[in-house]
mmCIF file of N, CA and C in Angstrom:
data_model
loop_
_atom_site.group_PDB
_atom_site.id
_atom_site.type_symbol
_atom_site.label_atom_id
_atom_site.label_comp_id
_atom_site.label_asym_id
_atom_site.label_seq_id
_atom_site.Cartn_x
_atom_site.Cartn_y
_atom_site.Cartn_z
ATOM 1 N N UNK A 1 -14.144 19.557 14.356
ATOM 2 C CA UNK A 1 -12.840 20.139 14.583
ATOM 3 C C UNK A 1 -11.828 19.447 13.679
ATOM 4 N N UNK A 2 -11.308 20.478 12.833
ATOM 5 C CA UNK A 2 -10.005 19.631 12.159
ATOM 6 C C UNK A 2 -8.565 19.696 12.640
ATOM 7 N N UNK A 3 -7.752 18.631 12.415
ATOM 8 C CA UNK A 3 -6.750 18.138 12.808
ATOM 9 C C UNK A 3 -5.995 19.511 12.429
ATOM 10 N N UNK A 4 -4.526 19.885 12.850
ATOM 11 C CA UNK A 4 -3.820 20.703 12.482
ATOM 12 C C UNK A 4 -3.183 20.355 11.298
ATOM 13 N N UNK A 5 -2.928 21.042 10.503
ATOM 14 C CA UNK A 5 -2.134 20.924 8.797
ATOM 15 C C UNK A 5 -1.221 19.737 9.505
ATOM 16 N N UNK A 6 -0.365 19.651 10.418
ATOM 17 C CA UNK A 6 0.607 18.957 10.264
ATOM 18 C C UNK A 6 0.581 17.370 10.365
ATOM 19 N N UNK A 7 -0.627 17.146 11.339
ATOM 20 C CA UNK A 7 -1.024 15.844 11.451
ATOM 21 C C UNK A 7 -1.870 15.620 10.259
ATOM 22 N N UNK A 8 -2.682 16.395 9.069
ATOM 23 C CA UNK A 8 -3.284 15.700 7.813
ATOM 24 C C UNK A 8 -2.256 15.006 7.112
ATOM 25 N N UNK A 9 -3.570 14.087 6.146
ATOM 26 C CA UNK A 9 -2.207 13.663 5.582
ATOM 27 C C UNK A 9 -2.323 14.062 3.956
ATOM 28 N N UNK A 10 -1.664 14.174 3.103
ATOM 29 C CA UNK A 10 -2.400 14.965 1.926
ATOM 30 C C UNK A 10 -2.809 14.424 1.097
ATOM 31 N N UNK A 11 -3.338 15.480 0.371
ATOM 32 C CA UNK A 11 -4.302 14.598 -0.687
ATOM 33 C C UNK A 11 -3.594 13.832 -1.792
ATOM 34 N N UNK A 12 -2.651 13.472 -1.892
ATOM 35 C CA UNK A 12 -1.818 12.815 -2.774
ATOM 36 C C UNK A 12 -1.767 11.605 -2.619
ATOM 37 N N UNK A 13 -1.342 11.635 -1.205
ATOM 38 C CA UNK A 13 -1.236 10.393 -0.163
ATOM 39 C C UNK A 13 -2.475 9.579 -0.035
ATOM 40 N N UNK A 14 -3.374 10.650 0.357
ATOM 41 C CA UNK A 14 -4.788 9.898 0.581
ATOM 42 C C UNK A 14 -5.166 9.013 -0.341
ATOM 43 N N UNK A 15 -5.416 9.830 -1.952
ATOM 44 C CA UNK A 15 -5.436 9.027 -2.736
ATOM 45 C C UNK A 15 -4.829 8.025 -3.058
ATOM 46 N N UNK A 16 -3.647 7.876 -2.716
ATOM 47 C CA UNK A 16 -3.025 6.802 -3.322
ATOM 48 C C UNK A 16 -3.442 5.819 -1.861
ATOM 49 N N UNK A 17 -3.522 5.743 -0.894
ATOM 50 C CA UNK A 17 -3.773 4.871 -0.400
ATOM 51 C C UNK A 17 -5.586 4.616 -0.447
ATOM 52 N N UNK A 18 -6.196 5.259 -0.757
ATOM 53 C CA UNK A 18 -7.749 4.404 -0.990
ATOM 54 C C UNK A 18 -7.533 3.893 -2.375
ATOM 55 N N UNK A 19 -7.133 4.265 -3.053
ATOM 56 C CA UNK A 19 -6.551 3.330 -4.699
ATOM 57 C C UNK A 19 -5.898 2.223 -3.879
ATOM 58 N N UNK A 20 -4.789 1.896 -3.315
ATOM 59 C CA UNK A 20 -4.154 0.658 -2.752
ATOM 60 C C UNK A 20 -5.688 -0.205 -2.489
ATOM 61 N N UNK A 21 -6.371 0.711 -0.968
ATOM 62 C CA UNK A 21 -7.554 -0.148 -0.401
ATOM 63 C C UNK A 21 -8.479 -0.595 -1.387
ATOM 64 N N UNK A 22 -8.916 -0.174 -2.284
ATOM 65 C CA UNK A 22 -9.626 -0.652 -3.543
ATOM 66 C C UNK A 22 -9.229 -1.873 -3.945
ATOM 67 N N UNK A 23 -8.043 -1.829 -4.290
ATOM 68 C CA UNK A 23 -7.201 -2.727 -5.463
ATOM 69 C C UNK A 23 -7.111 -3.962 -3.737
ATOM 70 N N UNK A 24 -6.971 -3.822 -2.908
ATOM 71 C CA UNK A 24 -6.684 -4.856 -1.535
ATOM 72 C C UNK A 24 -8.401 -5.947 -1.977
ATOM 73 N N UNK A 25 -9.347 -4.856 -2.128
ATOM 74 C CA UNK A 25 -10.643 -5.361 -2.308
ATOM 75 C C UNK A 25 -10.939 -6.217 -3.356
ATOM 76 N N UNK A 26 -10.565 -5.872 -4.362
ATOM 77 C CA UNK A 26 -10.858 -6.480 -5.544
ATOM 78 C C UNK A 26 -9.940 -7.775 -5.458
ATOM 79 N N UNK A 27 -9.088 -7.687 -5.324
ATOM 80 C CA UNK A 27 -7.840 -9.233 -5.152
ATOM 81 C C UNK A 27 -8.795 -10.019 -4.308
ATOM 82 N N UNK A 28 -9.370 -9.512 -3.328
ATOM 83 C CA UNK A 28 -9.048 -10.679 -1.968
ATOM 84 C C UNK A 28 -10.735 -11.576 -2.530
ATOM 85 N N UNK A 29 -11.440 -10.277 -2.864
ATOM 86 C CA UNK A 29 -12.705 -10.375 -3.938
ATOM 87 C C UNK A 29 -12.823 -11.503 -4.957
ATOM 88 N N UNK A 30 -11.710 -11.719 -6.022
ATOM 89 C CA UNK A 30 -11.640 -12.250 -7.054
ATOM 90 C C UNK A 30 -11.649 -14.047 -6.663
ATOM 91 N N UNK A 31 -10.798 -13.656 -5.292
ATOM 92 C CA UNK A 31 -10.042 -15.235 -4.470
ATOM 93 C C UNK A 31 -11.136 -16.086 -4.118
ATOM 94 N N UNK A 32 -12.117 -14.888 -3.551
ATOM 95 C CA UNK A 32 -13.600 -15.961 -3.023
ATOM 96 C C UNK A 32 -14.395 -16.414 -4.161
ATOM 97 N N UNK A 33 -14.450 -15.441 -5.462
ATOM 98 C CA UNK A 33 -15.230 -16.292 -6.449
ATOM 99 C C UNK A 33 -14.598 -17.214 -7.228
ATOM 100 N N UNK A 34 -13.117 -17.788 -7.046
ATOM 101 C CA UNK A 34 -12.756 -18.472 -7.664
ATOM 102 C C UNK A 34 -13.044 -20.110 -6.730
ATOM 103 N N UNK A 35 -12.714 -19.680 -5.530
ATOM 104 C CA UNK A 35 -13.190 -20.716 -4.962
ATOM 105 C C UNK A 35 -14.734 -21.879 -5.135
ATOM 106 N N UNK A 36 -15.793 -20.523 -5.585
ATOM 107 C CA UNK A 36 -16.965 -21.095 -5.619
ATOM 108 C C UNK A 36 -16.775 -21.404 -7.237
ATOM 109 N N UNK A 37 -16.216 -21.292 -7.802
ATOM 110 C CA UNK A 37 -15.889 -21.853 -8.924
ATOM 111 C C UNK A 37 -15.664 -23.343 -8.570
ATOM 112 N N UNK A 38 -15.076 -23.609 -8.074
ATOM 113 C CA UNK A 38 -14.431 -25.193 -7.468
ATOM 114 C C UNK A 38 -15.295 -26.082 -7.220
ATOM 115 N N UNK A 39 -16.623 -25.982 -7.238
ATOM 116 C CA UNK A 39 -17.675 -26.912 -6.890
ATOM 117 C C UNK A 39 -18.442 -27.131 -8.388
ATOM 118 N N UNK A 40 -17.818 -27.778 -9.189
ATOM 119 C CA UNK A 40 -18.202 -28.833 -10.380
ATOM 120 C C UNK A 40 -18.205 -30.065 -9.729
ATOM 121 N N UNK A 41 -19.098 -30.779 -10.753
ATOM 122 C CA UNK A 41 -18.684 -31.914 -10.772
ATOM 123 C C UNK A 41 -18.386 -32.621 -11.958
ATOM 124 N N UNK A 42 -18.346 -34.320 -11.639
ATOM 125 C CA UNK A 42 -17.458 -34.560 -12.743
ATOM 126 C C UNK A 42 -15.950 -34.978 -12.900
ATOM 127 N N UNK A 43 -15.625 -35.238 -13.877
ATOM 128 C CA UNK A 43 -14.070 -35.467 -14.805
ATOM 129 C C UNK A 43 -13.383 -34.023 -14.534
ATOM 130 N N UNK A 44 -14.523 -33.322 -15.080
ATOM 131 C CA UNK A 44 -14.215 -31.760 -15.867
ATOM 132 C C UNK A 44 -13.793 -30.782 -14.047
ATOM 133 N N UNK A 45 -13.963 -31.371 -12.958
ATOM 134 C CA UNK A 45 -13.844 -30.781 -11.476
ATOM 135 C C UNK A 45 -12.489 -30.789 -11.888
ATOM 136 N N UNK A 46 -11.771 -31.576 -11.779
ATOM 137 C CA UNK A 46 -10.296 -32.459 -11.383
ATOM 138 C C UNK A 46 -9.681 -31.344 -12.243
ATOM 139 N N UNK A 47 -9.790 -31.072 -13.926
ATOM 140 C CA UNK A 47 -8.917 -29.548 -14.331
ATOM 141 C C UNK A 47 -9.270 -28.811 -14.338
ATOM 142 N N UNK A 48 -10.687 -28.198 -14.255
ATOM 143 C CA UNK A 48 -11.107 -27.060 -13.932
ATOM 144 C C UNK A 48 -10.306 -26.680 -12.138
ATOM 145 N N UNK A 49 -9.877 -27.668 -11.542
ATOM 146 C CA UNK A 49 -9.429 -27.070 -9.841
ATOM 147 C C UNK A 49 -8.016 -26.968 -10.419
ATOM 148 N N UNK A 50 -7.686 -27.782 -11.072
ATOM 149 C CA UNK A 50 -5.976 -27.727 -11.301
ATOM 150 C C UNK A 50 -5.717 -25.582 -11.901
ATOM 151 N N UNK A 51 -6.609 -25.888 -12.843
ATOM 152 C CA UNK A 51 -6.489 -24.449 -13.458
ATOM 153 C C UNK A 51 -6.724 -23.063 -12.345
ATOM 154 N N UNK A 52 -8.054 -23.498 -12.009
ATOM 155 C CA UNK A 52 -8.517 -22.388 -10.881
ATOM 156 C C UNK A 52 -6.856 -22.297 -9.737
ATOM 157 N N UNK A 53 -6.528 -23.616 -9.638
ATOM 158 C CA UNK A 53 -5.830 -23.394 -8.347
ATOM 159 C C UNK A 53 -4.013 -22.949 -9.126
ATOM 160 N N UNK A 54 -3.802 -22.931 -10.229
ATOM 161 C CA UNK A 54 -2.461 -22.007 -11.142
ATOM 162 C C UNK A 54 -2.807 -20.363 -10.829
ATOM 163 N N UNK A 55 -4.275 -20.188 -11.155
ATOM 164 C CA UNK A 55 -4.809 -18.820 -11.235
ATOM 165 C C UNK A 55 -4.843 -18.269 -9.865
ATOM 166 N N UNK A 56 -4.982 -19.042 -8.827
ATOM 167 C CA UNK A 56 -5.218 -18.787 -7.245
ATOM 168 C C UNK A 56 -3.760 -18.226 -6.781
ATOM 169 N N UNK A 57 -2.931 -19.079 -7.351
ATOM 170 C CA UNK A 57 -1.183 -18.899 -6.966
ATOM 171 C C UNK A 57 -0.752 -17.127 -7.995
ATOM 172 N N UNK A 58 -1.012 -17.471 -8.308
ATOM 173 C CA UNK A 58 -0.686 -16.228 -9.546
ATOM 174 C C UNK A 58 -1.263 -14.854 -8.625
ATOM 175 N N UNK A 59 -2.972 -15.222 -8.564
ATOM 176 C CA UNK A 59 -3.719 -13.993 -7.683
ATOM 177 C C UNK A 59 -3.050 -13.805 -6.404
ATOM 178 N N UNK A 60 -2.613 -14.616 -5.654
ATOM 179 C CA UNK A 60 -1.875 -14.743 -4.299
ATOM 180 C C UNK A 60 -0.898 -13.959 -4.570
ATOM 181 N N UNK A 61 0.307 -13.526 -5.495
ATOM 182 C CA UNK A 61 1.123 -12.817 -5.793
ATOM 183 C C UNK A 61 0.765 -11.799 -5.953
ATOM 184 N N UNK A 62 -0.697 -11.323 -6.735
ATOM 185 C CA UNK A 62 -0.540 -10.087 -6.774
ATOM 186 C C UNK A 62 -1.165 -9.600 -5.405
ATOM 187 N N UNK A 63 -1.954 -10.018 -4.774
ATOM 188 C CA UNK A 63 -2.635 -9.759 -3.252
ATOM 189 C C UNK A 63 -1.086 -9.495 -2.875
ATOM 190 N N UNK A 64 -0.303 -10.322 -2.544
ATOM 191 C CA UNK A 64 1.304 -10.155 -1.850
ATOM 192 C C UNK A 64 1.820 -8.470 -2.251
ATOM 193 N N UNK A 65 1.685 -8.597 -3.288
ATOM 194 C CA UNK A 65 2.462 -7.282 -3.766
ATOM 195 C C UNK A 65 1.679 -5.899 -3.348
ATOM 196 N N UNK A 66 -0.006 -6.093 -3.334
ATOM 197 C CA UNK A 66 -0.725 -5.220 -2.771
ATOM 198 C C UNK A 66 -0.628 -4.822 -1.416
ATOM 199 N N UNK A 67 -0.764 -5.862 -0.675
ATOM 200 C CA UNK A 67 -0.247 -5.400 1.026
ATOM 201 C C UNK A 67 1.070 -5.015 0.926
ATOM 202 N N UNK A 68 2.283 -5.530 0.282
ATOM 203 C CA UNK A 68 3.423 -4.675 0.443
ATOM 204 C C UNK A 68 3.240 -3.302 0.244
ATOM 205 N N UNK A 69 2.550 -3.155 -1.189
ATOM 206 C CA UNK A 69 2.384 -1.581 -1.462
ATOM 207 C C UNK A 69 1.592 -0.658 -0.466
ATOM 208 N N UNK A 70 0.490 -1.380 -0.061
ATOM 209 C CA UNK A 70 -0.069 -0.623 0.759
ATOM 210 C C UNK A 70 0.671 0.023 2.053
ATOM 211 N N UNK A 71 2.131 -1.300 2.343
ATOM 212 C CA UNK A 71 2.333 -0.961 3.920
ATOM 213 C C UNK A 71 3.531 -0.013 3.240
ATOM 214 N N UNK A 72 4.193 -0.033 2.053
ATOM 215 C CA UNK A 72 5.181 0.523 1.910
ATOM 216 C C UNK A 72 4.467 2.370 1.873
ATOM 217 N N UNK A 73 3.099 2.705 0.981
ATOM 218 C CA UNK A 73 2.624 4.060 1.125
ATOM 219 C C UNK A 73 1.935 4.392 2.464
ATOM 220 N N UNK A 74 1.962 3.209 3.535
ATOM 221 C CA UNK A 74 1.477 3.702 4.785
ATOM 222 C C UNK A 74 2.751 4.663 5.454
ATOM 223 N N UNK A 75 4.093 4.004 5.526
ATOM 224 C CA UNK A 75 5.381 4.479 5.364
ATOM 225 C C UNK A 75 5.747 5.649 5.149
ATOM 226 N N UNK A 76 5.614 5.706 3.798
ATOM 227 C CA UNK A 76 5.805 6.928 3.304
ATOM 228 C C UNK A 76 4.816 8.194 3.884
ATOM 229 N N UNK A 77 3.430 7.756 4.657
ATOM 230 C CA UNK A 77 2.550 8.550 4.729
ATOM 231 C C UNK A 77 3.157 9.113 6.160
ATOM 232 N N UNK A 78 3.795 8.223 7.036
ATOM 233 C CA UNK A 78 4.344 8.439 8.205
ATOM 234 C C UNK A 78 5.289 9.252 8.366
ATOM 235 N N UNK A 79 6.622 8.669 7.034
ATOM 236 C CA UNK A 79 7.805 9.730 6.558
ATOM 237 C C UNK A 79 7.372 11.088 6.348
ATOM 238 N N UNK A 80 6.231 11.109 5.923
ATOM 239 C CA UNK A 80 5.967 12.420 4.806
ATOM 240 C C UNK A 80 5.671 13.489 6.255
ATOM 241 N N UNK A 81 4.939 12.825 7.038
ATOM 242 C CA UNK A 81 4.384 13.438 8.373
ATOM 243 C C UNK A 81 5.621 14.115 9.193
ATOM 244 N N UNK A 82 6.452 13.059 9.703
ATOM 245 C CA UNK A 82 7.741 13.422 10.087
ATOM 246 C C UNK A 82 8.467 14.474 9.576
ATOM 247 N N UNK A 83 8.780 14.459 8.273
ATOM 248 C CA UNK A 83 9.516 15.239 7.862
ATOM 249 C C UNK A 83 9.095 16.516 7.650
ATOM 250 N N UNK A 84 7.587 16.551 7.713
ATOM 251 C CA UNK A 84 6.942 18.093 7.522
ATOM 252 C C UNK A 84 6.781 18.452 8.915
ATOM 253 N N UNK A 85 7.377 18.309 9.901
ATOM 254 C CA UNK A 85 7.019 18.604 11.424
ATOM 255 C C UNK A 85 7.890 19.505 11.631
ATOM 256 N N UNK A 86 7.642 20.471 12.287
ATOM 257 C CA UNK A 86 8.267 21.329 12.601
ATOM 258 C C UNK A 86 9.807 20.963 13.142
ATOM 259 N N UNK A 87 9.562 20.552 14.292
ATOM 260 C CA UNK A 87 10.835 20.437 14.487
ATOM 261 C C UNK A 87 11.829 19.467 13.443
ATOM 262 N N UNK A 88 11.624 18.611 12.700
ATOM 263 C CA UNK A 88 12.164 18.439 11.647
ATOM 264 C C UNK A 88 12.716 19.493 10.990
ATOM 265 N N UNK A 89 11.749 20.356 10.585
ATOM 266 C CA UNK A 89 12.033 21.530 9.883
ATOM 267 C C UNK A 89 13.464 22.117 10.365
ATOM 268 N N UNK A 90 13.411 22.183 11.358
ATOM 269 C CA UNK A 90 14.027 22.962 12.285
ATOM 270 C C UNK A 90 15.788 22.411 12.408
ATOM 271 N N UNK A 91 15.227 21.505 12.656
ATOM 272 C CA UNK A 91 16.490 20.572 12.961
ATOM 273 C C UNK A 91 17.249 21.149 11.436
ATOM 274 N N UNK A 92 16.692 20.352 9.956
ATOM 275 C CA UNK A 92 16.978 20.644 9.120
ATOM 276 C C UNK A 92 17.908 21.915 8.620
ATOM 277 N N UNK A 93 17.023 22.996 8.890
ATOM 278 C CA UNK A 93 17.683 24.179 8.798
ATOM 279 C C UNK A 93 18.871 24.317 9.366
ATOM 280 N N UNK A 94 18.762 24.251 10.377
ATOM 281 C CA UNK A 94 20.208 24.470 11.286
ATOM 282 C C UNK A 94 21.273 23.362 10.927
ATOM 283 N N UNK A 95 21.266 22.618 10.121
ATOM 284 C CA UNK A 95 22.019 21.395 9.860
ATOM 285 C C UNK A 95 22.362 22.012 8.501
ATOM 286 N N UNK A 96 21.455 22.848 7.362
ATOM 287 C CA UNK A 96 21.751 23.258 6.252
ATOM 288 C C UNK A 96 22.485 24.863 6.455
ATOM 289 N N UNK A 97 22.526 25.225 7.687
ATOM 290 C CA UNK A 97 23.082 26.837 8.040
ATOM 291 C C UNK A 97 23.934 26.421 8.383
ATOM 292 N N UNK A 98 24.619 25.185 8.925
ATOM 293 C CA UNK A 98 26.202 24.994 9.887
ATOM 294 C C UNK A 98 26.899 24.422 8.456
ATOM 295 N N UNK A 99 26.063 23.554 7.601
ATOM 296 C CA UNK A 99 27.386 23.377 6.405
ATOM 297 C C UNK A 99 27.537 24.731 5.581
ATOM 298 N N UNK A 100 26.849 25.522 5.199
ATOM 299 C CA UNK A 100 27.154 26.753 4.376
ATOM 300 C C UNK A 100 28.331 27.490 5.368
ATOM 301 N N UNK A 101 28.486 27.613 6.377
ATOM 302 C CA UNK A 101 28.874 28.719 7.326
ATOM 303 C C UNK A 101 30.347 27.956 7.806
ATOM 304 N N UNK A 102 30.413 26.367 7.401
ATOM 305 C CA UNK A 102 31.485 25.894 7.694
ATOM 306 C C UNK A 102 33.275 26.413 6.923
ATOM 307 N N UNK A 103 34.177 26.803 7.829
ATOM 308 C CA UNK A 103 35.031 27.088 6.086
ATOM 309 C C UNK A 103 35.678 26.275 5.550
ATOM 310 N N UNK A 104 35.957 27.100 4.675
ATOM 311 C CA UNK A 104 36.698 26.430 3.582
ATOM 312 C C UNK A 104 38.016 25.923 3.786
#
């Protein structure tokens, strides 16, 4: 049984949020193999962690910016819902028929 048109969410949307979930994967992905990077030994441990851990801060930013994006097109996926609802609709109209009809 499928959902009614109004509760889908569209394919625009969709896509862009499994592109977000992808890109969530690959960040959080990159974080664990840098870690196992971290087990040298040696002289060569001490800047190889200094470096790994510049690159960790850097990746942490873009992970940051990914969950924002993601929660900001979850948002929009919610807005988009709302505003295509009927009674939205509705409301709308009658809000765009009382300023035309207002006089001059």
């Amino acid at each position: 049984m499928t959902p009614p048109r109004s509760s889908r969410m569209s394919p625009v949307i969709h896509s862009l949020v499994i592109r977000w979930m992808i890109l969530l994967i690959v960040a959080f992905t990159r974080s664990t193999t840098d870690a196992s990077r971290r087990q040298l030994t040696s002289s060569r441990a001490v800047s190889a962690t200094a470096r790994s851990d510049r690159r960790n801060d850097a990746g942490m930013s873009t992970a940051e910016y990914a969950v924002g994006t993601v929660a900001a097109v979850g948002f929009a996926a919610v807005l988009y819902a709302v505003i295509n609802s009927s009674a939205t609709r509705t409301m709308l109209a009658n809000l765009v028929k009382q300023a035309l009809s207002a006089p001059f």
